[in-house]
Tab-separated table of C-alpha atoms in Angstrom:
chain	number	residue	atom	x	y	z
E	188	MET	CA	112.037	104.288	71.960
E	189	PRO	CA	112.075	107.437	74.139
E	190	THR	CA	110.946	106.932	77.700
E	191	MET	CA	109.008	108.942	80.249
E	192	ASP	CA	110.524	110.092	83.538
E	193	ILE	CA	107.707	108.223	85.264
E	194	GLY	CA	105.132	105.722	84.012
E	195	ILE	CA	102.076	104.990	86.160
E	196	ASP	CA	99.576	102.157	85.975
E	197	LEU	CA	96.833	103.667	88.115
E	198	GLY	CA	94.774	100.541	88.633
E	199	THR	CA	91.665	99.850	90.661
E	200	SER	CA	93.502	97.117	92.567
E	201	ASN	CA	97.158	98.153	92.347
E	202	VAL	CA	99.341	101.131	91.501
E	203	LEU	CA	102.609	100.442	89.693
E	204	VAL	CA	105.239	103.129	89.129
E	205	TYR	CA	108.076	102.925	86.617
E	206	VAL	CA	111.037	105.316	86.878
E	207	ARG	CA	113.385	105.865	83.963
E	208	GLY	CA	116.694	104.084	84.485
E	209	ARG	CA	115.418	102.103	87.467
E	210	GLY	CA	112.449	100.129	86.212
E	211	ILE	CA	109.395	99.314	88.325
E	212	VAL	CA	109.945	100.718	91.803
E	213	ILE	CA	106.411	100.700	93.219
E	214	ASN	CA	103.839	97.901	93.126
E	215	GLN	CA	101.300	98.493	95.866
E	216	PRO	CA	97.568	97.946	96.413
E	217	SER	CA	95.391	100.981	95.606
E	218	VAL	CA	94.142	101.198	99.183
E	219	VAL	CA	94.228	104.027	101.718
E	220	ALA	CA	93.306	104.030	105.415
E	221	TYR	CA	92.558	107.318	107.146
E	222	ASP	CA	91.062	108.673	110.354
E	223	VAL	CA	87.492	109.784	109.630
E	224	TYR	CA	87.713	112.646	112.134
E	225	SER	CA	91.146	114.146	111.551
E	226	LYS	CA	91.407	112.966	107.903
E	227	LYS	CA	94.980	111.929	108.668
E	228	ILE	CA	96.334	109.193	106.403
E	229	LEU	CA	97.182	106.191	108.565
E	230	ALA	CA	98.333	103.688	105.960
E	231	ILE	CA	98.709	103.359	102.207
E	232	GLY	CA	99.166	100.316	99.992
E	233	ALA	CA	99.833	96.876	101.469
E	234	LYS	CA	99.550	98.073	105.082
E	235	ALA	CA	96.150	99.619	104.369
E	236	LYS	CA	94.926	96.536	102.508
E	237	LYS	CA	95.570	94.384	105.577
E	238	MET	CA	93.081	96.589	107.432
E	239	ILE	CA	90.145	95.872	105.080
E	240	GLY	CA	87.255	94.440	107.071
E	241	LYS	CA	89.152	94.762	110.353
E	242	ALA	CA	89.294	98.495	111.115
E	243	PRO	CA	87.349	100.195	113.949
E	244	GLU	CA	84.628	102.709	113.090
E	245	ASN	CA	86.952	105.723	113.329
E	246	ILE	CA	89.157	104.362	110.538
E	247	GLU	CA	87.970	104.322	106.943
E	248	VAL	CA	89.714	101.960	104.535
E	249	VAL	CA	88.980	102.861	100.926
E	250	ARG	CA	89.925	102.177	97.360
E	251	PRO	CA	89.936	105.657	95.798
E	252	LEU	CA	89.466	104.204	92.308
E	253	LYS	CA	86.355	102.321	91.285
E	254	LYS	CA	86.095	100.375	88.039
E	255	GLY	CA	89.141	102.103	86.611
E	256	VAL	CA	88.115	105.702	87.331
E	257	VAL	CA	88.869	108.172	90.111
E	258	PHE	CA	86.180	107.887	92.774
E	259	ASP	CA	87.800	110.153	95.367
E	260	LEU	CA	90.104	112.779	93.845
E	261	THR	CA	91.583	113.992	97.143
E	262	ILE	CA	92.476	110.520	98.405
E	263	THR	CA	93.790	109.493	94.976
E	264	GLU	CA	96.028	112.561	94.905
E	265	ARG	CA	97.408	111.876	98.388
E	266	MET	CA	98.011	108.223	97.547
E	267	LEU	CA	99.823	109.111	94.322
E	268	LYS	CA	101.935	111.758	96.042
E	269	ALA	CA	103.100	109.195	98.597
E	270	PHE	CA	103.962	106.612	95.954
E	271	ILE	CA	105.712	109.095	93.649
E	272	LYS	CA	107.684	110.576	96.551
E	273	THR	CA	108.927	107.088	97.413
E	274	ALA	CA	109.670	106.319	93.773
E	275	MET	CA	111.666	109.519	93.251
E	276	GLU	CA	113.752	109.359	96.436
E	277	LYS	CA	116.870	108.082	94.654
E	278	ARG	CA	116.364	109.963	91.400
E	279	ILE	CA	119.514	111.868	90.475
E	280	SER	CA	117.956	114.593	88.328
E	281	VAL	CA	115.875	117.308	89.905
E	282	GLY	CA	112.841	119.174	88.688
E	283	ARG	CA	109.284	118.251	87.873
E	284	PRO	CA	108.933	114.925	86.048
E	285	LYS	CA	107.263	114.061	82.771
E	286	VAL	CA	104.609	111.448	83.532
E	287	CYS	CA	102.633	108.971	81.448
E	288	VAL	CA	99.556	107.604	83.213
E	289	CYS	CA	97.358	104.823	81.871
E	290	VAL	CA	93.558	104.797	81.813
E	291	PRO	CA	90.861	102.357	80.638
E	292	SER	CA	89.957	102.784	76.976
E	293	GLY	CA	86.292	103.473	77.659
E	294	ILE	CA	86.414	106.297	80.199
E	295	THR	CA	84.731	109.639	79.548
E	296	GLU	CA	86.573	112.911	79.029
E	297	VAL	CA	85.519	114.008	82.528
E	298	GLU	CA	86.912	110.799	84.051
E	299	ARG	CA	90.073	111.168	81.986
E	300	ARG	CA	90.514	114.737	83.199
E	301	ALA	CA	90.118	113.621	86.826
E	302	VAL	CA	93.011	111.174	86.414
E	303	GLU	CA	95.140	113.819	84.736
E	304	ASP	CA	94.367	116.387	87.446
E	305	ALA	CA	95.287	113.918	90.191
E	306	VAL	CA	98.688	113.356	88.560
E	307	TYR	CA	99.294	117.061	87.930
E	308	ARG	CA	98.641	117.789	91.602
E	309	THR	CA	101.541	115.527	92.529
E	310	GLY	CA	103.893	118.011	90.842
E	311	ALA	CA	104.203	116.619	87.319
E	312	LYS	CA	105.539	118.938	84.607
E	313	THR	CA	103.677	117.241	81.766
E	314	VAL	CA	101.069	114.491	81.886
E	315	TYR	CA	100.513	112.077	79.013
E	316	VAL	CA	97.369	109.958	79.133
E	317	LEU	CA	97.635	106.566	77.430
E	318	GLU	CA	94.953	103.919	77.022
E	319	GLU	CA	95.738	100.744	78.959
E	320	PRO	CA	95.506	98.204	76.119
E	321	LEU	CA	97.877	100.272	73.973
E	322	ALA	CA	100.292	100.554	76.898
E	323	ALA	CA	99.987	96.800	77.447
E	324	ALA	CA	100.822	96.201	73.785
E	325	ILE	CA	103.955	98.353	74.077
E	326	GLY	CA	104.892	96.648	77.343
E	327	THR	CA	104.648	93.199	75.753
E	328	SER	CA	106.928	94.252	72.874
E	329	ILE	CA	104.198	94.290	70.229
E	330	ASP	CA	105.175	96.571	67.352
E	331	ILE	CA	102.210	98.934	67.555
E	332	ASN	CA	103.449	100.920	64.541
E	333	SER	CA	103.208	97.918	62.251
E	334	ALA	CA	100.364	97.655	59.725
E	335	ARG	CA	99.818	94.146	61.026
E	336	GLY	CA	96.909	94.020	63.449
E	337	SER	CA	97.317	92.793	67.024
E	338	MET	CA	94.762	92.137	69.751
E	339	VAL	CA	95.342	92.758	73.438
E	340	VAL	CA	93.024	91.853	76.313
E	341	ASP	CA	93.990	93.462	79.635
E	342	ILE	CA	92.033	91.942	82.538
E	343	GLY	CA	92.670	94.224	85.490
E	344	GLY	CA	91.037	94.643	88.873
E	345	GLY	CA	88.199	96.975	87.917
E	346	THR	CA	87.986	96.810	84.134
E	347	THR	CA	88.797	94.557	81.227
E	348	ASP	CA	90.150	96.452	78.221
E	349	ILE	CA	90.119	94.901	74.787
E	350	ALA	CA	91.743	96.507	71.768
E	351	VAL	CA	92.791	95.891	68.199
E	352	VAL	CA	96.012	97.815	67.578
E	353	SER	CA	97.577	98.795	64.253
E	354	LEU	CA	99.704	101.619	62.789
E	355	GLY	CA	100.438	103.235	66.137
E	356	GLY	CA	96.896	103.447	67.432
E	357	THR	CA	93.754	101.678	68.561
E	358	VAL	CA	91.439	100.685	65.715
E	359	GLU	CA	88.687	99.121	67.825
E	360	SER	CA	88.432	98.957	71.593
E	361	GLN	CA	86.044	98.322	74.433
E	362	SER	CA	86.345	98.655	78.188
E	363	ILE	CA	83.917	96.671	80.322
E	364	LYS	CA	83.445	97.071	84.042
E	365	CYS	CA	84.006	93.395	84.698
E	366	ALA	CA	87.366	92.149	85.943
E	367	GLY	CA	89.222	90.753	88.949
E	368	ASP	CA	87.036	92.390	91.595
E	369	ASP	CA	83.964	90.844	89.971
E	370	TYR	CA	85.549	87.406	90.304
E	371	ASN	CA	86.038	88.087	94.024
E	372	ALA	CA	82.382	89.102	94.327
E	373	ALA	CA	81.308	86.009	92.392
E	374	MET	CA	83.288	83.815	94.804
E	375	ILE	CA	81.598	85.434	97.817
E	376	LYS	CA	78.158	85.017	96.230
E	377	TYR	CA	78.738	81.376	95.293
E	378	ILE	CA	79.993	80.313	98.733
E	379	ARG	CA	77.169	82.148	100.446
E	380	ARG	CA	74.539	80.525	98.229
E	381	LYS	CA	75.941	76.982	98.273
E	382	TYR	CA	77.389	76.730	101.780
E	383	ASN	CA	75.544	79.412	103.787
E	384	LEU	CA	78.945	80.839	104.621
E	385	LEU	CA	79.793	84.522	104.515
E	386	ILE	CA	83.431	85.215	103.662
E	387	GLY	CA	85.328	88.483	103.342
E	388	GLU	CA	86.740	90.136	100.252
E	389	GLN	CA	90.348	89.261	101.091
E	390	THR	CA	89.451	85.621	101.726
E	391	ALA	CA	87.703	85.470	98.358
E	392	GLU	CA	90.716	86.990	96.624
E	393	ASN	CA	93.100	84.555	98.306
E	394	ALA	CA	90.948	81.629	97.187
E	395	LYS	CA	90.794	83.008	93.646
E	396	ILE	CA	94.568	83.321	93.471
E	397	ALA	CA	95.121	79.855	94.957
E	398	ILE	CA	92.676	77.750	92.932
E	399	GLY	CA	90.597	80.086	90.749
E	400	SER	CA	89.876	78.517	87.363
E	401	VAL	CA	87.804	79.200	84.261
E	402	TYR	CA	88.736	75.907	82.582
E	403	GLU	CA	88.795	72.392	83.964
E	404	ARG	CA	92.098	71.421	85.545
E	405	PRO	CA	93.691	68.022	84.986
E	406	GLU	CA	94.472	67.734	88.698
E	407	GLU	CA	92.286	68.314	91.740
E	408	LEU	CA	93.143	71.343	93.851
E	409	THR	CA	91.370	72.374	97.040
E	410	TYR	CA	91.380	75.400	99.303
E	411	THR	CA	89.855	76.001	102.729
E	412	VAL	CA	87.977	79.234	103.340
E	413	LYS	CA	86.769	80.472	106.703
E	414	GLY	CA	84.002	82.875	107.558
E	415	ARG	CA	80.710	83.141	109.457
E	416	ASP	CA	78.038	80.463	109.291
E	417	LEU	CA	74.877	82.332	108.279
E	418	ILE	CA	72.621	79.840	110.041
E	419	ARG	CA	74.363	79.550	113.414
E	420	GLY	CA	76.256	82.832	113.376
E	421	LEU	CA	79.471	81.059	114.379
E	422	PRO	CA	82.886	80.696	112.733
E	423	LYS	CA	83.043	77.973	110.113
E	424	GLY	CA	85.438	76.654	107.492
E	425	ILE	CA	84.721	74.708	104.312
E	426	THR	CA	86.910	73.235	101.596
E	427	ILE	CA	86.185	73.974	97.953
E	428	ASN	CA	87.804	72.514	94.859
E	429	ALA	CA	89.128	74.316	91.815
E	430	ASN	CA	86.464	73.069	89.434
E	431	GLU	CA	83.773	74.615	91.643
E	432	THR	CA	85.245	78.012	90.867
E	433	ILE	CA	84.495	77.509	87.168
E	434	GLU	CA	80.805	77.536	88.079
E	435	ALA	CA	81.277	80.409	90.509
E	436	PHE	CA	83.023	82.507	87.862
E	437	SER	CA	80.705	81.719	84.958
E	438	GLU	CA	79.014	85.132	84.846
E	439	PRO	CA	82.084	87.427	84.728
E	440	THR	CA	83.847	84.996	82.401
E	441	MET	CA	80.939	85.097	79.960
E	442	GLN	CA	80.969	88.910	80.000
E	443	ILE	CA	84.644	88.951	79.027
E	444	LEU	CA	84.158	86.340	76.296
E	445	ASN	CA	81.214	88.265	74.862
E	446	ALA	CA	83.248	91.486	74.805
E	447	ILE	CA	86.125	89.793	72.955
E	448	HIS	CA	83.683	88.340	70.437
E	449	GLY	CA	82.093	91.768	70.011
E	450	ILE	CA	85.408	93.411	69.120
E	451	LEU	CA	86.226	90.674	66.616
E	452	GLU	CA	82.826	91.222	65.002
E	453	VAL	CA	83.383	94.937	64.361
E	454	ALA	CA	87.118	94.992	63.605
E	455	PRO	CA	88.126	95.371	59.932
E	456	PRO	CA	88.349	91.926	58.291
E	457	GLU	CA	91.979	92.430	57.227
E	458	LEU	CA	92.977	93.048	60.836
E	459	VAL	CA	90.952	90.065	62.039
E	460	ALA	CA	92.877	87.985	59.511
E	461	ASP	CA	96.128	89.297	61.013
E	462	ILE	CA	94.943	88.439	64.526
E	463	SER	CA	94.069	84.907	63.436
E	464	VAL	CA	97.785	84.507	62.674
E	465	SER	CA	99.412	86.615	65.421
E	466	GLY	CA	96.986	85.529	68.148
E	467	ILE	CA	95.490	87.282	71.165
E	468	THR	CA	97.771	88.574	73.937
E	469	LEU	CA	96.473	88.563	77.521
E	470	THR	CA	97.738	90.885	80.249
E	471	GLY	CA	96.615	91.932	83.726
E	472	GLY	CA	96.138	89.883	86.870
E	473	GLY	CA	92.951	88.273	85.581
E	474	SER	CA	94.845	86.705	82.703
E	475	LEU	CA	96.742	84.551	85.206
E	476	MET	CA	93.615	82.694	86.272
E	477	TYR	CA	93.969	79.077	85.236
E	478	GLY	CA	92.613	78.329	81.775
E	479	MET	CA	91.813	81.870	80.644
E	480	ASP	CA	94.008	81.460	77.570
E	481	LYS	CA	92.671	77.965	76.865
E	482	LEU	CA	89.049	79.083	77.151
E	483	ILE	CA	89.473	82.108	74.876
E	484	LYS	CA	91.210	79.967	72.266
E	485	GLU	CA	88.436	77.379	72.489
E	486	LYS	CA	85.691	79.992	72.055
E	487	THR	CA	87.371	82.075	69.317
E	488	GLY	CA	89.531	79.572	67.491
E	489	ILE	CA	92.461	81.995	67.824
E	490	ASP	CA	95.722	81.114	69.553
E	491	THR	CA	95.851	83.004	72.848
E	492	TYR	CA	98.933	83.762	74.915
E	493	VAL	CA	99.455	85.088	78.431
E	494	SER	CA	102.213	87.709	78.489
E	495	ASP	CA	105.375	86.740	80.361
E	496	ARG	CA	104.999	90.027	82.238
E	497	ALA	CA	101.233	90.109	82.499
E	498	LEU	CA	101.174	92.095	85.743
E	499	GLU	CA	103.720	94.696	84.632
E	500	ALA	CA	102.895	95.116	80.926
E	501	VAL	CA	100.819	98.286	81.295
E	502	VAL	CA	103.307	100.191	83.455
E	503	LEU	CA	106.229	99.063	81.290
E	504	GLY	CA	104.360	100.395	78.275
E	505	ALA	CA	103.724	103.677	80.071
E	506	GLY	CA	107.412	104.000	80.829
E	507	MET	CA	108.470	103.243	77.270
E	508	ALA	CA	105.752	105.203	75.475
E	509	GLU	CA	106.839	107.712	72.892
E	510	ASP	CA	105.851	111.351	73.249
E	511	ILE	CA	102.872	111.004	70.920
E	512	PRO	CA	100.930	114.303	70.983
E	513	GLU	CA	97.482	112.733	70.704
E	514	TYR	CA	98.002	110.937	74.014
E	515	SER	CA	98.786	114.145	75.869
E	516	ARG	CA	96.039	116.134	77.537
E	517	GLY	CA	98.416	118.500	79.265
E	518	THR	CA	100.905	121.225	78.518
E	519	GLU	CA	104.369	121.885	79.796
């Protein structure tokens, strides 16, 4: 399968960059810190993420993408330029690269154009725009050109994309603005309501990664979170167990389950029959939460599998994508 010079998974939480012949060379948080007065970029990626909730008032720490779409075009462009420059440092060939960038399946044409423009401004020769679930299917070695239907659920940071794929394209798809960030928010809300403790976004994410569950675990896991006691206004720490997170995450989990059920309801019956045999493939960081595959199988009756490369599937698909004209919104 022909490959792109560069494949980009431009995610709400992370940006991954694939370079032909080298593989994945960038995997960094989609976070930028800049001086609010001079507009100078102070940090990008992991360094900027460490500043969330800790920066003084003259430093703004932002995520330039919200729910899978470009929220700040200028900052997105500068972030991409920095990542692509780093990615291309050891590239032997010269000239402007051919780039495939992935987007949620449900974005508008205006939102799609904003992503494309941001990539073009980095110096790309041609920009191909590919829907994330189709890229994830390619990246997990699903034969998208087969007449046999496949289902992919990509649970990212800002959006969850669900698609039924067959004969080289997406037959049915839906993108919902409910994903990893919503699980972080649910954790913050739950701990505040139950323990009168206010925790930060990074603390919530760390707890989610450590013990986050959507299905009951056979063993008991605990995690200590620290924040500010809302009654006394003083520092405080509490210990939560993994099964508590099932309750905390009930709302976003139900939204994802309902969306999967909705796609199965409208997909052609022959393709649903195929999926009942081939199963549902999960990708994205959210798919790694304990029990996501078990819960989806329990609710749908369909075998569900987490991709071996769940975090990299989309960018791998972008890098391996064929030059299919309908995915291109640009010209050379």
